[in-house]
Amino acid sequence: MDTATVWTGVLQIATVILILALLYRPLGDGIARVYSADKDWRVERGMYRLVGVDPRSEQTWQAYLRGVLAFSAVGVLFVYALQRFQAVLPYSLGLPPVPEGLAFNTAVSFVTNTNWQSYSPELTMGYTVQLAGLAVQNFVSAAVGIAVAVALVRGFARRRSGTIGNFWVDLFRGSFRLLLPLAVVSAILLLIGGVIQNFNGFTEVTTLAGSTQHLPGGPVASQEAIKELGTNGGGFFNTNSAHPFENPTAWTSLFQNVLMLAIPFALPRTFGRMVGSNKQGYAILAVMASLFVVSLIAVSALEAAGSGTAPQLAGGAMEGKEQRFGILATALFGSTSTLTSTGAVNGMFDSYTALGGMMPMLNMMLGEVAPGGVGSGLYGILVLAVIAVFIAGLLVGRTPEYLGKRIGPREIKLASLYILVTPILVLAGTALSFAIPGVREDVENTSIWNPGVHGLSEVLYAFTSASNNNGSAFAGLTANTPWLNAALGVAMLLGRFLPMVLVLALAGSLAAQDKVPATAGTLPTSRPQFVGLLVGVTVIVTALTYFPVLTLGPLAEGLS
């Protein structure tokens, strides 16, 4: 790779970092104000009357959880019904109803903020399903994630409280005050950049060779904005952000990186403001940023090295990458999307080098906390912070405390269960896909087309993506099968809602406590020592859990 290309990539990364630094305080403070405001907007009051809730009535963690689960269940049923009745809906483009298994998988996928797509969107979904079903869930699933994170922050901030807020208030404020305005502005900028927005259906054109081609249209810019901003990731087209109608130029790709990272990297500031200590926010930010930078450097280096005869002859590992982006911009996008639970792609992970392709998988295995999805990244890193202070307390022989709250048996049990949920889903799903004789031997039922270690990597990636609610995939695996539609759907549901149950229970436990005054034995959690400890805990927990299966898949392939 020539020097000019390297410096161009460095400049792009530096630009993203600079924009995020400028957004950190105003966006983080703005989010804090959204969830702390006393007055309701008129549209919000209308929504409260519609669902029959009192916005001034606070909820226990159990009531908050019931709101999350009930709202999400209705969302799954609604998106499923839209797909099944697609043929009679306006703007269906003449497309037939989506089959039952695929409709279930897709409904679950978008409600859980995963956006896993086992289909070609432009050939499967009409505009009504895309707009009324999928795009709406892009907003509200992201708002649910932020709401749960804010509830946990309230748990740390409150004293002797039996409540952690009101789910419906948090949901509607996140949707109307935060996500919708930012999405409108972002969509306009994407339109300026060349992303399409129309209702033209399929346009027939004649190519230079004289053949006929049908070009799909659609309301893409409006969906693309919230797809990235809400760390959703579901593309309007099959090739996602590698498609020129979704991501036409190098600067729109850079802008989409900023959209994916803006809210997750601003939430530590929100956390610091709400707990009354900006230093705590900076400590969490430092952990997220450290992991992000290390991962980005690793992906970029592995892809730029392009080990193998073909990449060396071609001047780089360009298979599966767009010429308008190049290697380093593709590595930046891939790192961003898998570290934020977005799952969007502007290149194909299955075409990465063996070890380069392992890194997006490892990004998700970290728990997607660097910086993670909107909301889920913050509550994930805070759970790991609870575990870190518990370990530190064991080392020095003192009762662990975090932000003035004692970390007792109940809190550490909830945190421990949280970090066990996703690995169990990933490893069990992968093992069953190969262990069940009827699934393993029936190639048409499993679509595990690639033999050996690469086939294992593809299945492992699928369950890692689904269980972590990411949605990206190794393109060599065709997942629209009865087994994978069902198994991945269950993994998405459990990977989304079991952690939320544990997080909200932890929030309720913390909120009920009084503040413990800091003493000489209290571990300072805003200093570099704690940042290093938390980074170490995050990496070690991941390495110990997933290292054996990685040695059977991408590591074995990369080192062979």
mmCIF file with all atom_site columns, C-alpha atoms in Angstrom, residues 57-209:
data_model
loop_
_atom_site.group_PDB
_atom_site.id
_atom_site.type_symbol
_atom_site.label_atom_id
_atom_site.label_alt_id
_atom_site.label_comp_id
_atom_site.label_asym_id
_atom_site.label_entity_id
_atom_site.label_seq_id
_atom_site.pdbx_PDB_ins_code
_atom_site.Cartn_x
_atom_site.Cartn_y
_atom_site.Cartn_z
_atom_site.occupancy
_atom_site.B_iso_or_equiv
_atom_site.pdbx_formal_charge
_atom_site.auth_seq_id
_atom_site.auth_comp_id
_atom_site.auth_asym_id
_atom_site.auth_atom_id
_atom_site.pdbx_PDB_model_num
ATOM 1   C CA . SER A 1 57  ? -45.911 8.251   37.848  1.00 0.00 ? 57  SER A CA 1
ATOM 2   C CA . GLU A 1 58  ? -42.540 6.562   38.353  1.00 0.00 ? 58  GLU A CA 1
ATOM 3   C CA . GLN A 1 59  ? -42.082 2.818   38.006  1.00 0.00 ? 59  GLN A CA 1
ATOM 4   C CA . THR A 1 60  ? -40.320 0.075   39.914  1.00 0.00 ? 60  THR A CA 1
ATOM 5   C CA . TRP A 1 61  ? -37.804 -1.920  37.937  1.00 0.00 ? 61  TRP A CA 1
ATOM 6   C CA . GLN A 1 62  ? -40.368 -4.697  37.515  1.00 0.00 ? 62  GLN A CA 1
ATOM 7   C CA . ALA A 1 63  ? -42.966 -2.297  36.072  1.00 0.00 ? 63  ALA A CA 1
ATOM 8   C CA . TYR A 1 64  ? -40.306 -0.712  33.845  1.00 0.00 ? 64  TYR A CA 1
ATOM 9   C CA . LEU A 1 65  ? -39.373 -4.165  32.558  1.00 0.00 ? 65  LEU A CA 1
ATOM 10  C CA . ARG A 1 66  ? -43.013 -5.037  31.861  1.00 0.00 ? 66  ARG A CA 1
ATOM 11  C CA . GLY A 1 67  ? -43.246 -1.906  29.726  1.00 0.00 ? 67  GLY A CA 1
ATOM 12  C CA . VAL A 1 68  ? -40.120 -2.880  27.757  1.00 0.00 ? 68  VAL A CA 1
ATOM 13  C CA . LEU A 1 69  ? -41.337 -6.423  27.140  1.00 0.00 ? 69  LEU A CA 1
ATOM 14  C CA . ALA A 1 70  ? -44.937 -5.499  26.312  1.00 0.00 ? 70  ALA A CA 1
ATOM 15  C CA . PHE A 1 71  ? -43.916 -2.784  23.863  1.00 0.00 ? 71  PHE A CA 1
ATOM 16  C CA . SER A 1 72  ? -41.396 -5.066  22.166  1.00 0.00 ? 72  SER A CA 1
ATOM 17  C CA . ALA A 1 73  ? -43.873 -7.953  21.934  1.00 0.00 ? 73  ALA A CA 1
ATOM 18  C CA . VAL A 1 74  ? -46.405 -5.715  20.197  1.00 0.00 ? 74  VAL A CA 1
ATOM 19  C CA . GLY A 1 75  ? -43.649 -4.571  17.856  1.00 0.00 ? 75  GLY A CA 1
ATOM 20  C CA . VAL A 1 76  ? -42.798 -8.154  16.874  1.00 0.00 ? 76  VAL A CA 1
ATOM 21  C CA . LEU A 1 77  ? -46.449 -8.967  16.138  1.00 0.00 ? 77  LEU A CA 1
ATOM 22  C CA . PHE A 1 78  ? -46.973 -5.776  14.136  1.00 0.00 ? 78  PHE A CA 1
ATOM 23  C CA . VAL A 1 79  ? -43.873 -6.197  11.934  1.00 0.00 ? 79  VAL A CA 1
ATOM 24  C CA . TYR A 1 80  ? -44.701 -9.878  11.416  1.00 0.00 ? 80  TYR A CA 1
ATOM 25  C CA . ALA A 1 81  ? -48.250 -9.024  10.349  1.00 0.00 ? 81  ALA A CA 1
ATOM 26  C CA . LEU A 1 82  ? -47.064 -6.336  7.925   1.00 0.00 ? 82  LEU A CA 1
ATOM 27  C CA . GLN A 1 83  ? -44.830 -8.854  6.177   1.00 0.00 ? 83  GLN A CA 1
ATOM 28  C CA . ARG A 1 84  ? -47.475 -11.543 5.987   1.00 0.00 ? 84  ARG A CA 1
ATOM 29  C CA . PHE A 1 85  ? -50.081 -9.110  4.539   1.00 0.00 ? 85  PHE A CA 1
ATOM 30  C CA . GLN A 1 86  ? -47.596 -7.360  2.262   1.00 0.00 ? 86  GLN A CA 1
ATOM 31  C CA . ALA A 1 87  ? -49.378 -8.341  -0.966  1.00 0.00 ? 87  ALA A CA 1
ATOM 32  C CA . VAL A 1 88  ? -52.482 -6.274  -0.101  1.00 0.00 ? 88  VAL A CA 1
ATOM 33  C CA . LEU A 1 89  ? -50.610 -3.232  1.215   1.00 0.00 ? 89  LEU A CA 1
ATOM 34  C CA . PRO A 1 90  ? -50.005 -0.087  -0.860  1.00 0.00 ? 90  PRO A CA 1
ATOM 35  C CA . TYR A 1 91  ? -46.562 0.304   -2.408  1.00 0.00 ? 91  TYR A CA 1
ATOM 36  C CA . SER A 1 92  ? -45.959 -3.431  -2.149  1.00 0.00 ? 92  SER A CA 1
ATOM 37  C CA . LEU A 1 93  ? -44.262 -3.319  -5.597  1.00 0.00 ? 93  LEU A CA 1
ATOM 38  C CA . GLY A 1 94  ? -46.142 -6.496  -6.471  1.00 0.00 ? 94  GLY A CA 1
ATOM 39  C CA . LEU A 1 95  ? -44.070 -8.529  -4.019  1.00 0.00 ? 95  LEU A CA 1
ATOM 40  C CA . PRO A 1 96  ? -45.642 -11.588 -2.366  1.00 0.00 ? 96  PRO A CA 1
ATOM 41  C CA . PRO A 1 97  ? -46.083 -12.132 1.384   1.00 0.00 ? 97  PRO A CA 1
ATOM 42  C CA . VAL A 1 98  ? -42.887 -12.903 3.264   1.00 0.00 ? 98  VAL A CA 1
ATOM 43  C CA . PRO A 1 99  ? -42.768 -16.618 4.287   1.00 0.00 ? 99  PRO A CA 1
ATOM 44  C CA . GLU A 1 100 ? -43.579 -17.406 7.918   1.00 0.00 ? 100 GLU A CA 1
ATOM 45  C CA . GLY A 1 101 ? -40.096 -18.382 9.104   1.00 0.00 ? 101 GLY A CA 1
ATOM 46  C CA . LEU A 1 102 ? -38.404 -15.445 7.447   1.00 0.00 ? 102 LEU A CA 1
ATOM 47  C CA . ALA A 1 103 ? -41.116 -13.043 8.652   1.00 0.00 ? 103 ALA A CA 1
ATOM 48  C CA . PHE A 1 104 ? -40.588 -14.222 12.252  1.00 0.00 ? 104 PHE A CA 1
ATOM 49  C CA . ASN A 1 105 ? -36.815 -13.860 11.978  1.00 0.00 ? 105 ASN A CA 1
ATOM 50  C CA . THR A 1 106 ? -37.067 -10.384 10.446  1.00 0.00 ? 106 THR A CA 1
ATOM 51  C CA . ALA A 1 107 ? -39.644 -9.116  12.948  1.00 0.00 ? 107 ALA A CA 1
ATOM 52  C CA . VAL A 1 108 ? -37.516 -10.276 15.860  1.00 0.00 ? 108 VAL A CA 1
ATOM 53  C CA . SER A 1 109 ? -34.396 -8.902  14.194  1.00 0.00 ? 109 SER A CA 1
ATOM 54  C CA . PHE A 1 110 ? -35.647 -5.330  13.849  1.00 0.00 ? 110 PHE A CA 1
ATOM 55  C CA . VAL A 1 111 ? -37.430 -5.172  17.216  1.00 0.00 ? 111 VAL A CA 1
ATOM 56  C CA . THR A 1 112 ? -34.254 -6.317  18.993  1.00 0.00 ? 112 THR A CA 1
ATOM 57  C CA . ASN A 1 113 ? -32.131 -3.692  17.185  1.00 0.00 ? 113 ASN A CA 1
ATOM 58  C CA . THR A 1 114 ? -30.222 -6.518  15.475  1.00 0.00 ? 114 THR A CA 1
ATOM 59  C CA . ASN A 1 115 ? -31.342 -6.004  11.861  1.00 0.00 ? 115 ASN A CA 1
ATOM 60  C CA . TRP A 1 116 ? -30.067 -9.386  10.748  1.00 0.00 ? 116 TRP A CA 1
ATOM 61  C CA . GLN A 1 117 ? -31.298 -9.864  7.176   1.00 0.00 ? 117 GLN A CA 1
ATOM 62  C CA . SER A 1 118 ? -31.677 -13.355 5.719   1.00 0.00 ? 118 SER A CA 1
ATOM 63  C CA . TYR A 1 119 ? -33.075 -11.957 2.471   1.00 0.00 ? 119 TYR A CA 1
ATOM 64  C CA . SER A 1 120 ? -32.469 -9.451  -0.329  1.00 0.00 ? 120 SER A CA 1
ATOM 65  C CA . PRO A 1 121 ? -34.438 -6.387  0.831   1.00 0.00 ? 121 PRO A CA 1
ATOM 66  C CA . GLU A 1 122 ? -35.090 -4.861  -2.589  1.00 0.00 ? 122 GLU A CA 1
ATOM 67  C CA . LEU A 1 123 ? -36.560 -8.151  -3.819  1.00 0.00 ? 123 LEU A CA 1
ATOM 68  C CA . THR A 1 124 ? -38.478 -9.058  -0.651  1.00 0.00 ? 124 THR A CA 1
ATOM 69  C CA . MET A 1 125 ? -39.866 -5.962  1.082   1.00 0.00 ? 125 MET A CA 1
ATOM 70  C CA . GLY A 1 126 ? -42.198 -3.338  -0.375  1.00 0.00 ? 126 GLY A CA 1
ATOM 71  C CA . TYR A 1 127 ? -42.062 0.306   0.655   1.00 0.00 ? 127 TYR A CA 1
ATOM 72  C CA . THR A 1 128 ? -44.863 0.064   3.233   1.00 0.00 ? 128 THR A CA 1
ATOM 73  C CA . VAL A 1 129 ? -43.108 -2.727  5.113   1.00 0.00 ? 129 VAL A CA 1
ATOM 74  C CA . GLN A 1 130 ? -39.801 -0.884  4.874   1.00 0.00 ? 130 GLN A CA 1
ATOM 75  C CA . LEU A 1 131 ? -41.238 2.395   6.184   1.00 0.00 ? 131 LEU A CA 1
ATOM 76  C CA . ALA A 1 132 ? -44.065 1.436   8.548   1.00 0.00 ? 132 ALA A CA 1
ATOM 77  C CA . GLY A 1 133 ? -42.350 -1.663  9.881   1.00 0.00 ? 133 GLY A CA 1
ATOM 78  C CA . LEU A 1 134 ? -38.587 -1.682  9.615   1.00 0.00 ? 134 LEU A CA 1
ATOM 79  C CA . ALA A 1 135 ? -37.813 2.052   9.711   1.00 0.00 ? 135 ALA A CA 1
ATOM 80  C CA . VAL A 1 136 ? -40.164 2.626   12.662  1.00 0.00 ? 136 VAL A CA 1
ATOM 81  C CA . GLN A 1 137 ? -38.435 -0.137  14.599  1.00 0.00 ? 137 GLN A CA 1
ATOM 82  C CA . ASN A 1 138 ? -35.096 1.483   13.799  1.00 0.00 ? 138 ASN A CA 1
ATOM 83  C CA . PHE A 1 139 ? -36.283 4.432   15.882  1.00 0.00 ? 139 PHE A CA 1
ATOM 84  C CA . VAL A 1 140 ? -38.075 2.731   18.743  1.00 0.00 ? 140 VAL A CA 1
ATOM 85  C CA . SER A 1 141 ? -35.676 -0.187  19.260  1.00 0.00 ? 141 SER A CA 1
ATOM 86  C CA . ALA A 1 142 ? -32.858 2.326   19.619  1.00 0.00 ? 142 ALA A CA 1
ATOM 87  C CA . ALA A 1 143 ? -34.986 4.387   22.014  1.00 0.00 ? 143 ALA A CA 1
ATOM 88  C CA . VAL A 1 144 ? -35.622 1.277   24.137  1.00 0.00 ? 144 VAL A CA 1
ATOM 89  C CA . GLY A 1 145 ? -31.878 0.648   24.417  1.00 0.00 ? 145 GLY A CA 1
ATOM 90  C CA . ILE A 1 146 ? -31.170 4.202   25.563  1.00 0.00 ? 146 ILE A CA 1
ATOM 91  C CA . ALA A 1 147 ? -34.081 4.046   28.015  1.00 0.00 ? 147 ALA A CA 1
ATOM 92  C CA . VAL A 1 148 ? -32.673 0.936   29.721  1.00 0.00 ? 148 VAL A CA 1
ATOM 93  C CA . ALA A 1 149 ? -29.230 2.551   29.948  1.00 0.00 ? 149 ALA A CA 1
ATOM 94  C CA . VAL A 1 150 ? -30.714 5.705   31.493  1.00 0.00 ? 150 VAL A CA 1
ATOM 95  C CA . ALA A 1 151 ? -32.640 3.565   33.997  1.00 0.00 ? 151 ALA A CA 1
ATOM 96  C CA . LEU A 1 152 ? -29.371 1.945   35.123  1.00 0.00 ? 152 LEU A CA 1
ATOM 97  C CA . VAL A 1 153 ? -27.694 5.337   35.454  1.00 0.00 ? 153 VAL A CA 1
ATOM 98  C CA . ARG A 1 154 ? -30.596 6.469   37.649  1.00 0.00 ? 154 ARG A CA 1
ATOM 99  C CA . GLY A 1 155 ? -29.947 3.407   39.786  1.00 0.00 ? 155 GLY A CA 1
ATOM 100 C CA . PHE A 1 156 ? -26.450 4.699   40.500  1.00 0.00 ? 156 PHE A CA 1
ATOM 101 C CA . ALA A 1 157 ? -27.608 8.297   40.975  1.00 0.00 ? 157 ALA A CA 1
ATOM 102 C CA . ARG A 1 158 ? -30.615 7.806   43.285  1.00 0.00 ? 158 ARG A CA 1
ATOM 103 C CA . ARG A 1 159 ? -30.756 7.127   47.020  1.00 0.00 ? 159 ARG A CA 1
ATOM 104 C CA . ARG A 1 160 ? -33.245 4.916   48.821  1.00 0.00 ? 160 ARG A CA 1
ATOM 105 C CA . SER A 1 161 ? -35.570 4.979   45.828  1.00 0.00 ? 161 SER A CA 1
ATOM 106 C CA . GLY A 1 162 ? -37.979 2.267   44.840  1.00 0.00 ? 162 GLY A CA 1
ATOM 107 C CA . THR A 1 163 ? -38.295 3.592   41.283  1.00 0.00 ? 163 THR A CA 1
ATOM 108 C CA . ILE A 1 164 ? -36.002 4.073   38.286  1.00 0.00 ? 164 ILE A CA 1
ATOM 109 C CA . GLY A 1 165 ? -38.115 6.313   36.037  1.00 0.00 ? 165 GLY A CA 1
ATOM 110 C CA . ASN A 1 166 ? -40.992 5.739   33.647  1.00 0.00 ? 166 ASN A CA 1
ATOM 111 C CA . PHE A 1 167 ? -40.355 3.593   30.575  1.00 0.00 ? 167 PHE A CA 1
ATOM 112 C CA . TRP A 1 168 ? -42.984 5.296   28.417  1.00 0.00 ? 168 TRP A CA 1
ATOM 113 C CA . VAL A 1 169 ? -41.618 8.751   29.162  1.00 0.00 ? 169 VAL A CA 1
ATOM 114 C CA . ASP A 1 170 ? -38.077 7.614   28.375  1.00 0.00 ? 170 ASP A CA 1
ATOM 115 C CA . LEU A 1 171 ? -39.231 5.868   25.187  1.00 0.00 ? 171 LEU A CA 1
ATOM 116 C CA . PHE A 1 172 ? -41.105 8.814   23.721  1.00 0.00 ? 172 PHE A CA 1
ATOM 117 C CA . ARG A 1 173 ? -38.530 11.402  24.752  1.00 0.00 ? 173 ARG A CA 1
ATOM 118 C CA . GLY A 1 174 ? -35.739 9.394   23.199  1.00 0.00 ? 174 GLY A CA 1
ATOM 119 C CA . SER A 1 175 ? -37.726 8.994   19.989  1.00 0.00 ? 175 SER A CA 1
ATOM 120 C CA . PHE A 1 176 ? -39.097 12.541  19.582  1.00 0.00 ? 176 PHE A CA 1
ATOM 121 C CA . ARG A 1 177 ? -36.433 14.708  21.188  1.00 0.00 ? 177 ARG A CA 1
ATOM 122 C CA . LEU A 1 178 ? -33.254 12.850  20.307  1.00 0.00 ? 178 LEU A CA 1
ATOM 123 C CA . LEU A 1 179 ? -33.453 10.365  17.452  1.00 0.00 ? 179 LEU A CA 1
ATOM 124 C CA . LEU A 1 180 ? -36.049 11.980  15.182  1.00 0.00 ? 180 LEU A CA 1
ATOM 125 C CA . PRO A 1 181 ? -34.452 15.472  14.939  1.00 0.00 ? 181 PRO A CA 1
ATOM 126 C CA . LEU A 1 182 ? -30.969 14.040  14.418  1.00 0.00 ? 182 LEU A CA 1
ATOM 127 C CA . ALA A 1 183 ? -32.274 11.597  11.807  1.00 0.00 ? 183 ALA A CA 1
ATOM 128 C CA . VAL A 1 184 ? -34.011 14.363  9.824   1.00 0.00 ? 184 VAL A CA 1
ATOM 129 C CA . VAL A 1 185 ? -30.826 16.444  9.662   1.00 0.00 ? 185 VAL A CA 1
ATOM 130 C CA . SER A 1 186 ? -28.742 13.380  8.809   1.00 0.00 ? 186 SER A CA 1
ATOM 131 C CA . ALA A 1 187 ? -31.128 12.308  6.040   1.00 0.00 ? 187 ALA A CA 1
ATOM 132 C CA . ILE A 1 188 ? -30.904 15.742  4.421   1.00 0.00 ? 188 ILE A CA 1
ATOM 133 C CA . LEU A 1 189 ? -27.104 15.569  4.468   1.00 0.00 ? 189 LEU A CA 1
ATOM 134 C CA . LEU A 1 190 ? -27.206 12.095  2.943   1.00 0.00 ? 190 LEU A CA 1
ATOM 135 C CA . LEU A 1 191 ? -29.527 13.376  0.216   1.00 0.00 ? 191 LEU A CA 1
ATOM 136 C CA . ILE A 1 192 ? -27.012 16.113  -0.541  1.00 0.00 ? 192 ILE A CA 1
ATOM 137 C CA . GLY A 1 193 ? -24.355 13.398  -0.725  1.00 0.00 ? 193 GLY A CA 1
ATOM 138 C CA . GLY A 1 194 ? -26.273 11.461  -3.371  1.00 0.00 ? 194 GLY A CA 1
ATOM 139 C CA . VAL A 1 195 ? -28.242 8.870   -1.394  1.00 0.00 ? 195 VAL A CA 1
ATOM 140 C CA . ILE A 1 196 ? -31.559 8.315   -3.182  1.00 0.00 ? 196 ILE A CA 1
ATOM 141 C CA . GLN A 1 197 ? -35.049 9.068   -1.812  1.00 0.00 ? 197 GLN A CA 1
ATOM 142 C CA . ASN A 1 198 ? -38.004 8.239   -4.040  1.00 0.00 ? 198 ASN A CA 1
ATOM 143 C CA . PHE A 1 199 ? -40.961 5.912   -4.596  1.00 0.00 ? 199 PHE A CA 1
ATOM 144 C CA . ASN A 1 200 ? -40.082 4.943   -8.166  1.00 0.00 ? 200 ASN A CA 1
ATOM 145 C CA . GLY A 1 201 ? -40.081 1.181   -7.765  1.00 0.00 ? 201 GLY A CA 1
ATOM 146 C CA . PHE A 1 202 ? -37.957 -0.500  -10.412 1.00 0.00 ? 202 PHE A CA 1
ATOM 147 C CA . THR A 1 203 ? -36.724 1.610   -13.332 1.00 0.00 ? 203 THR A CA 1
ATOM 148 C CA . GLU A 1 204 ? -35.881 -0.181  -16.575 1.00 0.00 ? 204 GLU A CA 1
ATOM 149 C CA . VAL A 1 205 ? -32.695 1.061   -18.250 1.00 0.00 ? 205 VAL A CA 1
ATOM 150 C CA . THR A 1 206 ? -30.650 -0.030  -21.235 1.00 0.00 ? 206 THR A CA 1
ATOM 151 C CA . THR A 1 207 ? -26.979 -0.677  -20.526 1.00 0.00 ? 207 THR A CA 1
ATOM 152 C CA . LEU A 1 208 ? -24.053 0.278   -22.765 1.00 0.00 ? 208 LEU A CA 1
ATOM 153 C CA . ALA A 1 209 ? -23.933 -3.331  -23.911 1.00 0.00 ? 209 ALA A CA 1
#
